[in-house]
Structure formats: C-alpha cells, structure tokens
C-alpha cells in the first residue's frame, strides 16, 4: 500500500472514563514518536467530538504536547480532556450537508487520518464517515478506538476504561465490607453499580472470589431476571449466617416481565406536585427489604466516581489504553481503515494480550453481555471463572502525581 | 507519681473512619515498644467497645500483633477492626450494675489502663468511668483518643480520621469537576457531603483554593442558614459564566427557621403507602433546581466511601493517628487520666504539630463548628484562609499494600 501522507484529527465521544485520556495520550505518542513512519504529520484534536469539528474547534496537539510531561499528566487525567459529545451522524443521503461540511474541513486542513475514541455510537460515526469519504473518493483512514466503562463492545476481549472502573468498584467494595462489619446489629447494605444492559461492572464487586474470598453476600446482574421472592429468601438466609449483609446490584436489573426494578417493587414515590419520581434501583430495594424484613437497611450508589476515579485507576487498563491509541496510529499509517482497534487476550494467568483491529461494521450496535458460566445457578452471585477472568484487568495502581495532596490533572482550556 | 503496673484494654466506638485502626495500631505499638517503661503489660482489645467488654469478649493484642507486618496492615485498614458500638453508659447512681460488672472485669484481668478511641460519646464514657473507678478507689488510668471524620471536637486542632475523609472529598471533587466539564450543554451537578452539624467535610471540597484554583462553583455549609432565593440566584449567575456548574452541599444545611433542607423545598415525597420519604439534601436541591431553572441537574452523594476509602487516606492523618495512639500509652503510664489526647498545631506553613492531652470533661458534649472567617460573606463558598488551614491535613498518600490489584486489610475474626 502506498504511503498516505497528511494530517490527522482525533476526538473523544460518549461518556467519560478514567482511561479515555490515556488513549488520547497514546494517539499523541504514536504521532510524536512517528510510529507511522512519516505518514502522519500534524495531529489536531477536535473539541467536543464531531460537534466541535463541525465548528472547526481544533487544537494543535503536536504543539500542546511538545513537553512530554504534559502527556504523562494527561494519561492520569480522568474524563475527556478534549471534551465530548453525544452527536450521532445522520444516515448518508438523508442530510448530506453535515458530511459535506466535514469533508470541506478535512480538505482545508489536509486531514487524511481520523481517530475516534468512544463506544458504540462512535463506531457508528466511524462506519458512516468511512462510507461517505470512500463514496466521495477522498482517500482517508478512519479508525475507531474503543472506550467504555460498560465493557459491552463485541470482538474486543474488553474495553479500555473498564478495568479502571472495575478496580474502583472492587477496591471500594472491599472497604465497604469492612465498614459494614463494625456493628453487631443486623443490617443490610445495598450497593448500586452502573451498567444498564450489561453486568460487567457489578460483577467486578465479586473479584475477591479469585483472591481473598471477601465478596458481597449477594450479587445481581441485569443478565438474569430479578425475582423478588427469591431475593427476600436470599437476604433472610444471609442474615441468618451473619449480621452484616452486603448486596451488589446493577442499576439495570429487571423483573421477568421486563420492567426495571427501579420503576417498581411498589415503592415508586410521588413528589408534592403529584409527579412520579423514579427512585434508584438500590433505593427501591432498600424500601422493599425494610418493608419485608423490618431490619436496618441502607442503600448507596457508587455513582460517577466509578468512571472518573483516576486516583485508583488500574495500571493495566491505563497501559492498554495508551497502547491501543498508539497502535491505532501505526495501523492507520499502514493502511487500516473502517476498523476498530481491539484487545485480544492470549492468556489469563499469566495475563498476556496483544492489540489487533476488526471491521467496525461487525462491532457497532451490538452488546456483549456477561456469559452464562460467569453467573451462578441461583442467579445471585458470580462464579470463580468470572472473577478469574476479571482479575488481571485491575492489576496495578496507576496513580496520578500529587502536589500538596491533590492530584495533578492536565486541562485543555 | 508511682508507677502503676498492670494490663490495658483498648476499644473503638462510634462511626468507623479510615484512620481509627491507625490509632489502634498506635496504642499497640506504644505497648509493644514499651513506651510506658514497663507499666503497661498485656494489651487486650474489647470487641464492639464497652458492649463487648461487658460480655468479656476480649482479644489478646500482644499475641495477635506479634508479627509487625500485621500492625503495618492494620494501619491501612479502614473501619474498626475490633468492631464498634454506640452504647452510652448510664449516669452513675442510676444503673450501677453496669459499672459493677465493668469493675469486676477490670479486677479479673488486672486492667489498670483503659484507652477508648472515639468521638463525643466515647469521651462521655471516659469521663463516667473515670469518676466511677475513682469513687470505688480502684486505681486506673483512663484516656480518650479522639477520632471522627466530622472534625467537630473542641480543644484538639483537628481529629484523627478527618484528614483522610477530607482527602477523599478533595480528590474526588477534582475528578468530578473534570467529569462534569466534558459536555458543552448547561448542567448542574450537586454533590452531597457528610456532616450534619459541622461543615468541615464540605469545606474540604474547596481545598483547591489553596493550590490549583479548581473548586466547585458554590459551597454551602450548615453553619449558615440556607436561603433558597439566594441559592437560585447563585446558580443562575454561575450558569451564565460557564455551562457546567458544580455545587457542594453539606447534608445538614437548614433554612433560617431551622428545618433541614432535606425535609423541605417542597419536594418531600410519599411512597405508595402514603409514608413520607425523606430525600437526601442533594436530591431535594436537584428537584428544586430542575423545577426552578429547567436545566439538566443531577445529584450525587459521596456516601460511606468518605469515611472508609483507605485507598486514598491522607498520609499526614494516618501518621498523626498512629502517633496519638502511641502517645496515649506514654501519657497514661506517666499518670495522665480522665483526659483526651489532642493534636496542637504549632504552625501551618510549614505544618508543625505536637501531641498533648486535655481534661475530657471540657471536651465531651461540645461541638466545634467552622468559624466565620472560613466562610465567605455571601455564605456560598469557603475562604482562602479555610483552604490554607485544611491543606496540610491531606498531605501525602497513605496507600495500603496491594495484592493482585486488591488492597490487603487486616481482619480480626
């Protein structure tokens, strides 16, 4: 393949993670370290994804990161340093003005490389832009780089960003279990964890199965229908063994009829104006357990720290996220386009992986759920196989550098 | 003073913190390192505070911590390793059976030293037990060792446990602010922080004033009456400056008439059975801002990770907590009784402190609030003086040791 010489643009899209900037740092490293062997010249960053690109809000990353200390700092900065967006491109042929505008910007800046770091929607953008530029005979290499804390993309073994979120959850769960153990009076603590359709993050609460054996008493994933009667039975049984019961639930658990637990359990509340207020899943179960068992119950949400707690990021995740970004530059320079970078697991113990890429059209708009053999028969916990699979992804602590007790993050103004 | 030779007992009481085990480790170190010069012999741990002591649930700590690696691990373990209780002793003369039982146990185990690690209620226990044993002419040295994340004890400059909770809040706030900055659409994020009567922990959200300048737009402490109209005005003004507004609120903020914000703002909810459900303060303000301003709003609670996130404990706090425990042994051996150990700040920058002790009866049942000059005139933020005062308390990162990605904690079965 002939060498395609030109400039590149990189963007971040979708929800933030603790590792999406590490992937951006990887792309920057790839360009500055010239892994494309002269093919990729100036790297622009688009502010707020394609939304900002359409407004030509670009920043020259070669200049911004001339000092390598800035790249180091960026690698440990949570959330999307370039800003993000949730824009989905229209179908080609429906509103071509958007595509024409993009193409004119590519031509104006001689952009021949397009790197888009994101989840499912971003891969859709990669597929559509690839089709359009090909149709217009504008030679361009368009590569998707995965990120999502949900770990729900297919083909790739796991997604950058997941390991750090999983580590936050696994570590915090160890701490919460200690916290719950201090009193001798019966009490139930319900921890609500992110993940609407896939239970990967909630499964991370059970990681102790592969190490110290310290895990929540019960774990409920959205992959299995939630049965209220069995749940009460499980909680009673756990309380009969020891006074402090800890339960991890995915925010997305649903009953067999498909209704979300957070919409139901007879605990929907109404505000003083009569508007129905949806409580969280943990709150709904808290009220249900209190009504049914009458014991002390509390619910907590790990909330957005799950996706932005850079201070306890997984060193493995950050290293892989950088790697996948750098390799995207190498792949594109060598001719790869309309593909998403993937992480392929070669071995679990010891953990070995390599970076590959795969046709983006086979990845976009699909969801990878936690497989059956990772969930126990009673549907109230994960299996040892699940914990073994997850454990290497949280290995190592990638801490930011601190100044006067606070982490130092890189901010693009 | 004549040397009082005998055994000792140590207990933990009240809510757990990330540093209460570091103080326990300090007492153990004090005994094992013989800072009492032969006065203190065997150290017993009471399980679940005086509650377990009354049931003679004791553990020999000299034996359990013969291996110094166990002490190191204990120092980085969150929550109360001995277990805790919320028991308050009766007034002397009201129910002396409790005191007679305790005295018989002291005599049985030849216990002459009593160390109680806790907050206000624990200091009350220290005062009462001191009075009773003196009355009974049983020579004993009873010393309180402070701990509370709320930092609301008087006389001591600050309390062990506060620095680690403050660090969790300050670091997480830096991360949340990054997370909130990724989208360009207007949005308000309200973070609810612990502290019913004193705003110290919420004030920690503003620590960036003394370093990088990155702080929430607005900070509301329970020390000042909350004014809803001024609040809406403040939020509108913040939104006019930039799209992502972040607000830190103490769970304990109240209106001028004394009602808690979480009980009101016209957002109290009722469950399907008609029971009134108290929402959290953050949730109440979320609903109020949405109704008033119509923009995107979310509320999050930092929750119990504030008190148990050992993975981001303050190195300064852990070191001080150990020190205060060790010095309690030395003080008691030298004759101190009915006192609480205190931390005295000699200088702020550079930070210098020393350990002292003070009459417990002047400490118990009082609350230290955030002083006026630490809160701005508009009552919607902290001052630079406040951030300067707090900053040394979060210096350094006291991370536990990790094995396979998970922290190693010491568990007393």
JSON list of C-alpha atoms in Angstrom, two decimals, chain A residues 14-16 48 51 77-80 83-86 167-168 170-171 174-176 178-179 182-184 208 211 266 268-273 277 287 298 300 303-304 307-312 391 394 397 402 404-407 409 411, chain B residues 14-16 48 51 77-80 83-86 167-168 170-171 174-176 178-179 182-184 208 211 266 268-273 277 287 298 300 303-304 307-312 391 394 397 402 404-407 409 411:
[
{"chain": "A", "resi": 14, "resn": "UNK", "atom": "CA", "xyz": [-19.69, 9.46, 24.66]},
{"chain": "A", "resi": 15, "resn": "UNK", "atom": "CA", "xyz": [-19.43, 9.17, 28.44]},
{"chain": "A", "resi": 16, "resn": "UNK", "atom": "CA", "xyz": [-16.13, 9.96, 30.13]},
{"chain": "A", "resi": 48, "resn": "UNK", "atom": "CA", "xyz": [-16.41, 18.06, 21.86]},
{"chain": "A", "resi": 51, "resn": "UNK", "atom": "CA", "xyz": [-19.84, 18.56, 17.17]},
{"chain": "A", "resi": 77, "resn": "UNK", "atom": "CA", "xyz": [-6.36, 12.73, 33.98]},
{"chain": "A", "resi": 78, "resn": "UNK", "atom": "CA", "xyz": [-9.96, 11.48, 34.16]},
{"chain": "A", "resi": 79, "resn": "UNK", "atom": "CA", "xyz": [-12.81, 12.43, 31.81]},
{"chain": "A", "resi": 80, "resn": "UNK", "atom": "CA", "xyz": [-12.38, 13.67, 28.24]},
{"chain": "A", "resi": 83, "resn": "UNK", "atom": "CA", "xyz": [-14.49, 17.44, 25.66]},
{"chain": "A", "resi": 84, "resn": "UNK", "atom": "CA", "xyz": [-17.10, 15.01, 24.44]},
{"chain": "A", "resi": 85, "resn": "UNK", "atom": "CA", "xyz": [-20.44, 14.96, 22.62]},
{"chain": "A", "resi": 86, "resn": "UNK", "atom": "CA", "xyz": [-23.34, 12.61, 22.05]},
{"chain": "A", "resi": 167, "resn": "UNK", "atom": "CA", "xyz": [-10.89, -1.50, 40.07]},
{"chain": "A", "resi": 168, "resn": "UNK", "atom": "CA", "xyz": [-12.69, 1.40, 41.72]},
{"chain": "A", "resi": 170, "resn": "UNK", "atom": "CA", "xyz": [-13.59, -3.89, 43.56]},
{"chain": "A", "resi": 171, "resn": "UNK", "atom": "CA", "xyz": [-11.48, -1.77, 45.92]},
{"chain": "A", "resi": 174, "resn": "UNK", "atom": "CA", "xyz": [-13.53, -4.30, 50.00]},
{"chain": "A", "resi": 175, "resn": "UNK", "atom": "CA", "xyz": [-13.69, -1.07, 52.02]},
{"chain": "A", "resi": 176, "resn": "UNK", "atom": "CA", "xyz": [-17.49, -1.02, 52.26]},
{"chain": "A", "resi": 178, "resn": "UNK", "atom": "CA", "xyz": [-15.06, -3.64, 56.28]},
{"chain": "A", "resi": 179, "resn": "UNK", "atom": "CA", "xyz": [-17.18, -0.59, 57.11]},
{"chain": "A", "resi": 182, "resn": "UNK", "atom": "CA", "xyz": [-18.22, -2.86, 62.64]},
{"chain": "A", "resi": 183, "resn": "UNK", "atom": "CA", "xyz": [-21.58, -3.22, 64.37]},
{"chain": "A", "resi": 184, "resn": "UNK", "atom": "CA", "xyz": [-23.11, -6.41, 65.69]},
{"chain": "A", "resi": 208, "resn": "UNK", "atom": "CA", "xyz": [-12.45, -11.20, 45.79]},
{"chain": "A", "resi": 211, "resn": "UNK", "atom": "CA", "xyz": [-8.10, -13.65, 45.79]},
{"chain": "A", "resi": 266, "resn": "UNK", "atom": "CA", "xyz": [-44.29, -0.92, 44.93]},
{"chain": "A", "resi": 268, "resn": "UNK", "atom": "CA", "xyz": [-42.45, 4.47, 43.29]},
{"chain": "A", "resi": 269, "resn": "UNK", "atom": "CA", "xyz": [-42.73, 7.82, 45.03]},
{"chain": "A", "resi": 270, "resn": "UNK", "atom": "CA", "xyz": [-44.64, 10.94, 44.16]},
{"chain": "A", "resi": 271, "resn": "UNK", "atom": "CA", "xyz": [-43.50, 14.46, 44.89]},
{"chain": "A", "resi": 272, "resn": "UNK", "atom": "CA", "xyz": [-45.76, 17.08, 46.45]},
{"chain": "A", "resi": 273, "resn": "UNK", "atom": "CA", "xyz": [-46.93, 18.13, 42.98]},
{"chain": "A", "resi": 277, "resn": "UNK", "atom": "CA", "xyz": [-40.29, 10.21, 40.96]},
{"chain": "A", "resi": 287, "resn": "UNK", "atom": "CA", "xyz": [-37.52, 0.25, 50.82]},
{"chain": "A", "resi": 298, "resn": "UNK", "atom": "CA", "xyz": [-29.37, 1.41, 53.67]},
{"chain": "A", "resi": 300, "resn": "UNK", "atom": "CA", "xyz": [-25.61, 3.57, 48.47]},
{"chain": "A", "resi": 303, "resn": "UNK", "atom": "CA", "xyz": [-22.10, 6.96, 41.23]},
{"chain": "A", "resi": 304, "resn": "UNK", "atom": "CA", "xyz": [-19.83, 8.85, 38.82]},
{"chain": "A", "resi": 307, "resn": "UNK", "atom": "CA", "xyz": [-15.97, 6.35, 35.77]},
{"chain": "A", "resi": 308, "resn": "UNK", "atom": "CA", "xyz": [-13.73, 9.21, 36.91]},
{"chain": "A", "resi": 309, "resn": "UNK", "atom": "CA", "xyz": [-11.74, 7.94, 39.93]},
{"chain": "A", "resi": 310, "resn": "UNK", "atom": "CA", "xyz": [-8.33, 8.37, 38.30]},
{"chain": "A", "resi": 311, "resn": "UNK", "atom": "CA", "xyz": [-6.74, 8.16, 41.74]},
{"chain": "A", "resi": 312, "resn": "UNK", "atom": "CA", "xyz": [-7.39, 4.41, 41.81]},
{"chain": "A", "resi": 391, "resn": "UNK", "atom": "CA", "xyz": [-8.80, -10.09, 37.92]},
{"chain": "A", "resi": 394, "resn": "UNK", "atom": "CA", "xyz": [-7.39, -4.44, 37.65]},
{"chain": "A", "resi": 397, "resn": "UNK", "atom": "CA", "xyz": [-2.24, 1.03, 40.61]},
{"chain": "A", "resi": 402, "resn": "UNK", "atom": "CA", "xyz": [0.18, 14.67, 43.59]},
{"chain": "A", "resi": 404, "resn": "UNK", "atom": "CA", "xyz": [0.23, 19.29, 48.15]},
{"chain": "A", "resi": 405, "resn": "UNK", "atom": "CA", "xyz": [-2.12, 16.36, 48.50]},
{"chain": "A", "resi": 406, "resn": "UNK", "atom": "CA", "xyz": [-4.17, 16.93, 45.35]},
{"chain": "A", "resi": 407, "resn": "UNK", "atom": "CA", "xyz": [-3.81, 15.05, 42.04]},
{"chain": "A", "resi": 409, "resn": "UNK", "atom": "CA", "xyz": [-4.60, 16.79, 36.03]},
{"chain": "A", "resi": 411, "resn": "UNK", "atom": "CA", "xyz": [-6.64, 20.66, 31.46]},
{"chain": "B", "resi": 14, "resn": "UNK", "atom": "CA", "xyz": [-18.86, 5.28, 67.24]},
{"chain": "B", "resi": 15, "resn": "UNK", "atom": "CA", "xyz": [-18.77, 5.53, 63.45]},
{"chain": "B", "resi": 16, "resn": "UNK", "atom": "CA", "xyz": [-15.86, 3.98, 61.56]},
{"chain": "B", "resi": 48, "resn": "UNK", "atom": "CA", "xyz": [-17.56, -3.86, 69.89]},
{"chain": "B", "resi": 51, "resn": "UNK", "atom": "CA", "xyz": [-20.72, -3.57, 74.77]},
{"chain": "B", "resi": 77, "resn": "UNK", "atom": "CA", "xyz": [-7.28, -0.99, 57.13]},
{"chain": "B", "resi": 78, "resn": "UNK", "atom": "CA", "xyz": [-10.48, 1.08, 57.17]},
{"chain": "B", "resi": 79, "resn": "UNK", "atom": "CA", "xyz": [-13.35, 0.80, 59.71]},
{"chain": "B", "resi": 80, "resn": "UNK", "atom": "CA", "xyz": [-12.98, -0.51, 63.25]},
{"chain": "B", "resi": 83, "resn": "UNK", "atom": "CA", "xyz": [-15.77, -3.69, 65.98]},
{"chain": "B", "resi": 84, "resn": "UNK", "atom": "CA", "xyz": [-17.66, -0.72, 67.34]},
{"chain": "B", "resi": 85, "resn": "UNK", "atom": "CA", "xyz": [-20.77, 0.10, 69.37]},
{"chain": "B", "resi": 86, "resn": "UNK", "atom": "CA", "xyz": [-23.00, 3.06, 70.09]},
{"chain": "B", "resi": 167, "resn": "UNK", "atom": "CA", "xyz": [-8.68, 13.96, 51.23]},
{"chain": "B", "resi": 168, "resn": "UNK", "atom": "CA", "xyz": [-11.22, 11.58, 49.71]},
{"chain": "B", "resi": 170, "resn": "UNK", "atom": "CA", "xyz": [-10.96, 16.94, 47.91]},
{"chain": "B", "resi": 171, "resn": "UNK", "atom": "CA", "xyz": [-9.56, 14.39, 45.43]},
{"chain": "B", "resi": 174, "resn": "UNK", "atom": "CA", "xyz": [-11.20, 17.36, 41.48]},
{"chain": "B", "resi": 175, "resn": "UNK", "atom": "CA", "xyz": [-12.26, 14.29, 39.48]},
{"chain": "B", "resi": 176, "resn": "UNK", "atom": "CA", "xyz": [-15.96, 15.14, 39.47]},
{"chain": "B", "resi": 178, "resn": "UNK", "atom": "CA", "xyz": [-13.23, 17.12, 35.32]},
{"chain": "B", "resi": 179, "resn": "UNK", "atom": "CA", "xyz": [-16.07, 14.70, 34.63]},
{"chain": "B", "resi": 182, "resn": "UNK", "atom": "CA", "xyz": [-16.86, 17.19, 29.15]},
{"chain": "B", "resi": 183, "resn": "UNK", "atom": "CA", "xyz": [-20.15, 18.35, 27.65]},
{"chain": "B", "resi": 184, "resn": "UNK", "atom": "CA", "xyz": [-20.97, 21.81, 26.39]},
{"chain": "B", "resi": 208, "resn": "UNK", "atom": "CA", "xyz": [-8.27, 23.79, 45.55]},
{"chain": "B", "resi": 211, "resn": "UNK", "atom": "CA", "xyz": [-3.47, 25.12, 45.23]},
{"chain": "B", "resi": 266, "resn": "UNK", "atom": "CA", "xyz": [-41.48, 21.43, 48.56]},
{"chain": "B", "resi": 268, "resn": "UNK", "atom": "CA", "xyz": [-40.80, 15.74, 50.27]},
{"chain": "B", "resi": 269, "resn": "UNK", "atom": "CA", "xyz": [-42.00, 12.54, 48.67]},
{"chain": "B", "resi": 270, "resn": "UNK", "atom": "CA", "xyz": [-44.55, 9.96, 49.71]},
{"chain": "B", "resi": 271, "resn": "UNK", "atom": "CA", "xyz": [-44.36, 6.26, 48.96]},
{"chain": "B", "resi": 272, "resn": "UNK", "atom": "CA", "xyz": [-47.30, 4.27, 47.63]},
{"chain": "B", "resi": 273, "resn": "UNK", "atom": "CA", "xyz": [-48.43, 3.53, 51.17]},
{"chain": "B", "resi": 277, "resn": "UNK", "atom": "CA", "xyz": [-39.93, 9.55, 52.50]},
{"chain": "B", "resi": 287, "resn": "UNK", "atom": "CA", "xyz": [-35.61, 18.63, 42.22]},
{"chain": "B", "resi": 298, "resn": "UNK", "atom": "CA", "xyz": [-28.15, 15.60, 38.87]},
{"chain": "B", "resi": 300, "resn": "UNK", "atom": "CA", "xyz": [-24.68, 12.58, 43.83]},
{"chain": "B", "resi": 303, "resn": "UNK", "atom": "CA", "xyz": [-21.60, 8.39, 50.82]},
{"chain": "B", "resi": 304, "resn": "UNK", "atom": "CA", "xyz": [-19.72, 5.99, 53.12]},
{"chain": "B", "resi": 307, "resn": "UNK", "atom": "CA", "xyz": [-15.20, 7.50, 55.89]},
{"chain": "B", "resi": 308, "resn": "UNK", "atom": "CA", "xyz": [-13.75, 4.20, 54.64]},
{"chain": "B", "resi": 309, "resn": "UNK", "atom": "CA", "xyz": [-11.73, 4.97, 51.49]},
{"chain": "B", "resi": 310, "resn": "UNK", "atom": "CA", "xyz": [-8.42, 3.74, 52.91]},
{"chain": "B", "resi": 311, "resn": "UNK", "atom": "CA", "xyz": [-7.05, 3.61, 49.35]},
{"chain": "B", "resi": 312, "resn": "UNK", "atom": "CA", "xyz": [-6.79, 7.41, 49.31]},
{"chain": "B", "resi": 391, "resn": "UNK", "atom": "CA", "xyz": [-4.49, 21.78, 53.18]},
{"chain": "B", "resi": 394, "resn": "UNK", "atom": "CA", "xyz": [-4.44, 15.96, 53.40]},
{"chain": "B", "resi": 397, "resn": "UNK", "atom": "CA", "xyz": [-0.95, 9.45, 50.16]},
{"chain": "B", "resi": 402, "resn": "UNK", "atom": "CA", "xyz": [-1.99, -4.34, 47.15]},
{"chain": "B", "resi": 404, "resn": "UNK", "atom": "CA", "xyz": [-3.33, -8.80, 42.63]},
{"chain": "B", "resi": 405, "resn": "UNK", "atom": "CA", "xyz": [-4.93, -5.40, 42.39]},
{"chain": "B", "resi": 406, "resn": "UNK", "atom": "CA", "xyz": [-6.85, -5.51, 45.67]},
{"chain": "B", "resi": 407, "resn": "UNK", "atom": "CA", "xyz": [-5.85, -3.79, 48.94]},
{"chain": "B", "resi": 409, "resn": "UNK", "atom": "CA", "xyz": [-6.64, -5.34, 55.02]},
{"chain": "B", "resi": 411, "resn": "UNK", "atom": "CA", "xyz": [-9.28, -8.64, 59.71]}
]
